[in-house]
Amino acid sequence: MSTATHVFLVGFMGAGKTTVGRLLADRIGRRCIDLDRAIERLAGAPVARVFELEGEDRFRELETQALLELGHEPASVVACGGGVVLRPENRAALKRMGTVVYLQVTAGEAVARIGDATSRPLLSGPAGTLAATSLLAARESLYRSVADMVVDTVGKTPGTVTGEIESALESES
Ligand code: S3P
C-alpha cells in the first residue's frame, strides 16, 4: 500500500466507480471527487463536448491536469474516468498519490449498466458492445498494473462492493 492518501477507484466505464465512490466516501468520512467533473470544470464543457470539439488527446491532457491537481487536495475518494490508466504519467501519479482499487466488470455487464451511452463518447453508437470488448481487453493489464486491490463487481450491488473495499482498506491499515 502506498504512503499517500487518496483512495482511487479505477476500472472500465460502468464498473460503478462513481456510485461506489460516493458510498465509500460516506462510509469512511471522506469527500468524493469525480475526476470527470473536475475535467469538465477545467474545460468549461461536458466530457462528450470536449471529445467532440477538441478531441480525445485534449481530453487526456485535461485528465492528467485534473489528476495532478489532486496532489493539493485533502485525502479523498476519487472516482476516475475509465481511461485514466492510459498514460504512463497518470499511472505513476495514481501509485504515488494513493491506494488504487480496481473495480472489475465484464464488457457485457458494463454496456448493460450504462444503457444510454450518449455521455460516453467512446461507447456511443451501434457498435457499443464491440467497442467495450476491445477497449476493455486493451486496458485490463493497465488496470491491474496500478491496482493495490482488485474487486470483482459482477452480480454485486454497489453496497456489497463498497463493504468489500472498506474491509480491505481496514485490513491494510
Ligand atoms: C472514458 C471514461 C469516461 C470518461 C470519458 C473517457 C474512458 O468516464 O472519462 O468518456 O476512456 O474509458 P467513466 O469511466 O466514469 O464513464
PDB file of N, CA and C and ligand atoms in Angstrom, residues 11-13 17-18 36 47 51 59-60 63 80-83 119-122 139, ligand 1:
ATOM      1  N   GLY A  11     -11.192   1.545 -13.258  1.00  0.00           N
ATOM      2  CA  GLY A  11     -11.880   0.433 -13.897  1.00  0.00           C
ATOM      3  C   GLY A  11     -12.666   0.940 -15.084  1.00  0.00           C
ATOM      4  N   PHE A  12     -13.256   0.012 -15.796  1.00  0.00           N
ATOM      5  CA  PHE A  12     -13.916   0.361 -17.045  1.00  0.00           C
ATOM      6  C   PHE A  12     -15.184   1.176 -16.794  1.00  0.00           C
ATOM      7  N   MET A  13     -15.621   1.879 -17.839  1.00  0.00           N
ATOM      8  CA  MET A  13     -16.909   2.570 -17.772  1.00  0.00           C
ATOM      9  C   MET A  13     -17.983   1.576 -17.338  1.00  0.00           C
ATOM     10  N   LYS A  17     -17.743   3.085 -10.494  1.00  0.00           N
ATOM     11  CA  LYS A  17     -16.768   3.903  -9.759  1.00  0.00           C
ATOM     12  C   LYS A  17     -17.422   5.105  -9.068  1.00  0.00           C
ATOM     13  N   THR A  18     -18.333   5.773  -9.786  1.00  0.00           N
ATOM     14  CA  THR A  18     -18.969   6.971  -9.209  1.00  0.00           C
ATOM     15  C   THR A  18     -19.904   6.598  -8.058  1.00  0.00           C
ATOM     16  N   ASP A  36     -14.021  13.096 -13.723  1.00  0.00           N
ATOM     17  CA  ASP A  36     -14.662  13.633 -14.937  1.00  0.00           C
ATOM     18  C   ASP A  36     -15.271  15.015 -14.671  1.00  0.00           C
ATOM     19  N   VAL A  47     -17.944  16.282 -20.795  1.00  0.00           N
ATOM     20  CA  VAL A  47     -16.955  15.362 -21.380  1.00  0.00           C
ATOM     21  C   VAL A  47     -17.231  15.110 -22.870  1.00  0.00           C
ATOM     22  N   PHE A  51     -14.679  15.876 -26.179  1.00  0.00           N
ATOM     23  CA  PHE A  51     -14.292  14.892 -27.210  1.00  0.00           C
ATOM     24  C   PHE A  51     -14.681  15.402 -28.598  1.00  0.00           C
ATOM     25  N   PHE A  59      -8.746  15.887 -24.273  1.00  0.00           N
ATOM     26  CA  PHE A  59      -9.402  15.357 -23.077  1.00  0.00           C
ATOM     27  C   PHE A  59      -8.373  14.698 -22.163  1.00  0.00           C
ATOM     28  N   ARG A  60      -7.458  13.918 -22.758  1.00  0.00           N
ATOM     29  CA  ARG A  60      -6.448  13.223 -21.939  1.00  0.00           C
ATOM     30  C   ARG A  60      -5.493  14.206 -21.261  1.00  0.00           C
ATOM     31  N   GLU A  63      -7.331  15.485 -18.363  1.00  0.00           N
ATOM     32  CA  GLU A  63      -7.449  14.411 -17.361  1.00  0.00           C
ATOM     33  C   GLU A  63      -6.171  14.346 -16.520  1.00  0.00           C
ATOM     34  N   CYS A  80     -12.263   7.768 -10.790  1.00  0.00           N
ATOM     35  CA  CYS A  80     -11.536   8.174 -12.003  1.00  0.00           C
ATOM     36  C   CYS A  80     -12.320   7.771 -13.255  1.00  0.00           C
ATOM     37  N   GLY A  81     -12.066   8.437 -14.357  1.00  0.00           N
ATOM     38  CA  GLY A  81     -12.617   8.003 -15.639  1.00  0.00           C
ATOM     39  C   GLY A  81     -11.924   6.716 -16.077  1.00  0.00           C
ATOM     40  N   GLY A  82     -12.613   5.947 -16.896  1.00  0.00           N
ATOM     41  CA  GLY A  82     -12.114   4.630 -17.285  1.00  0.00           C
ATOM     42  C   GLY A  82     -10.783   4.639 -18.024  1.00  0.00           C
ATOM     43  N   GLY A  83     -10.429   5.790 -18.623  1.00  0.00           N
ATOM     44  CA  GLY A  83      -9.195   5.838 -19.404  1.00  0.00           C
ATOM     45  C   GLY A  83      -8.018   6.437 -18.659  1.00  0.00           C
ATOM     46  N   SER A 119     -23.427  10.054 -23.133  1.00  0.00           N
ATOM     47  CA  SER A 119     -22.414  10.835 -22.405  1.00  0.00           C
ATOM     48  C   SER A 119     -21.055  10.123 -22.382  1.00  0.00           C
ATOM     49  N   ARG A 120     -20.992   8.911 -22.973  1.00  0.00           N
ATOM     50  CA  ARG A 120     -19.714   8.180 -23.065  1.00  0.00           C
ATOM     51  C   ARG A 120     -19.311   8.083 -24.537  1.00  0.00           C
ATOM     52  N   PRO A 121     -18.582   9.081 -25.026  1.00  0.00           N
ATOM     53  CA  PRO A 121     -18.297   9.135 -26.464  1.00  0.00           C
ATOM     54  C   PRO A 121     -17.592   7.896 -27.009  1.00  0.00           C
ATOM     55  N   LEU A 122     -16.829   7.186 -26.180  1.00  0.00           N
ATOM     56  CA  LEU A 122     -16.105   6.022 -26.704  1.00  0.00           C
ATOM     57  C   LEU A 122     -17.015   4.806 -26.886  1.00  0.00           C
ATOM     58  N   ARG A 139      -7.190  -2.618 -22.020  1.00  0.00           N
ATOM     59  CA  ARG A 139      -6.883  -1.903 -20.771  1.00  0.00           C
ATOM     60  C   ARG A 139      -6.692  -2.783 -19.549  1.00  0.00           C
TER      61      ARG A 139
HETATM   62  C1  S3P B   1     -13.586   7.227 -20.560  1.00  0.00           C
HETATM   63  C2  S3P B   1     -14.422   7.042 -19.476  1.00  0.00           C
HETATM   64  C3  S3P B   1     -15.356   8.086 -19.011  1.00  0.00           C
HETATM   65  C4  S3P B   1     -14.843   9.475 -19.395  1.00  0.00           C
HETATM   66  C5  S3P B   1     -14.551   9.539 -20.866  1.00  0.00           C
HETATM   67  C6  S3P B   1     -13.487   8.524 -21.293  1.00  0.00           C
HETATM   68  C7  S3P B   1     -12.715   6.105 -20.993  1.00  0.00           C
HETATM   69  O1  S3P B   1     -15.507   8.015 -17.586  1.00  0.00           O
HETATM   70  O2  S3P B   1     -13.687   9.797 -18.653  1.00  0.00           O
HETATM   71  O3  S3P B   1     -15.749   9.328 -21.570  1.00  0.00           O
HETATM   72  O4  S3P B   1     -11.773   6.338 -21.783  1.00  0.00           O
HETATM   73  O5  S3P B   1     -12.952   4.960 -20.539  1.00  0.00           O
HETATM   74  P1  S3P B   1     -16.345   6.840 -16.839  1.00  0.00           P
HETATM   75  O6  S3P B   1     -15.458   5.636 -16.735  1.00  0.00           O
HETATM   76  O7  S3P B   1     -16.658   7.429 -15.498  1.00  0.00           O
HETATM   77  O8  S3P B   1     -17.565   6.576 -17.648  1.00  0.00           O
END
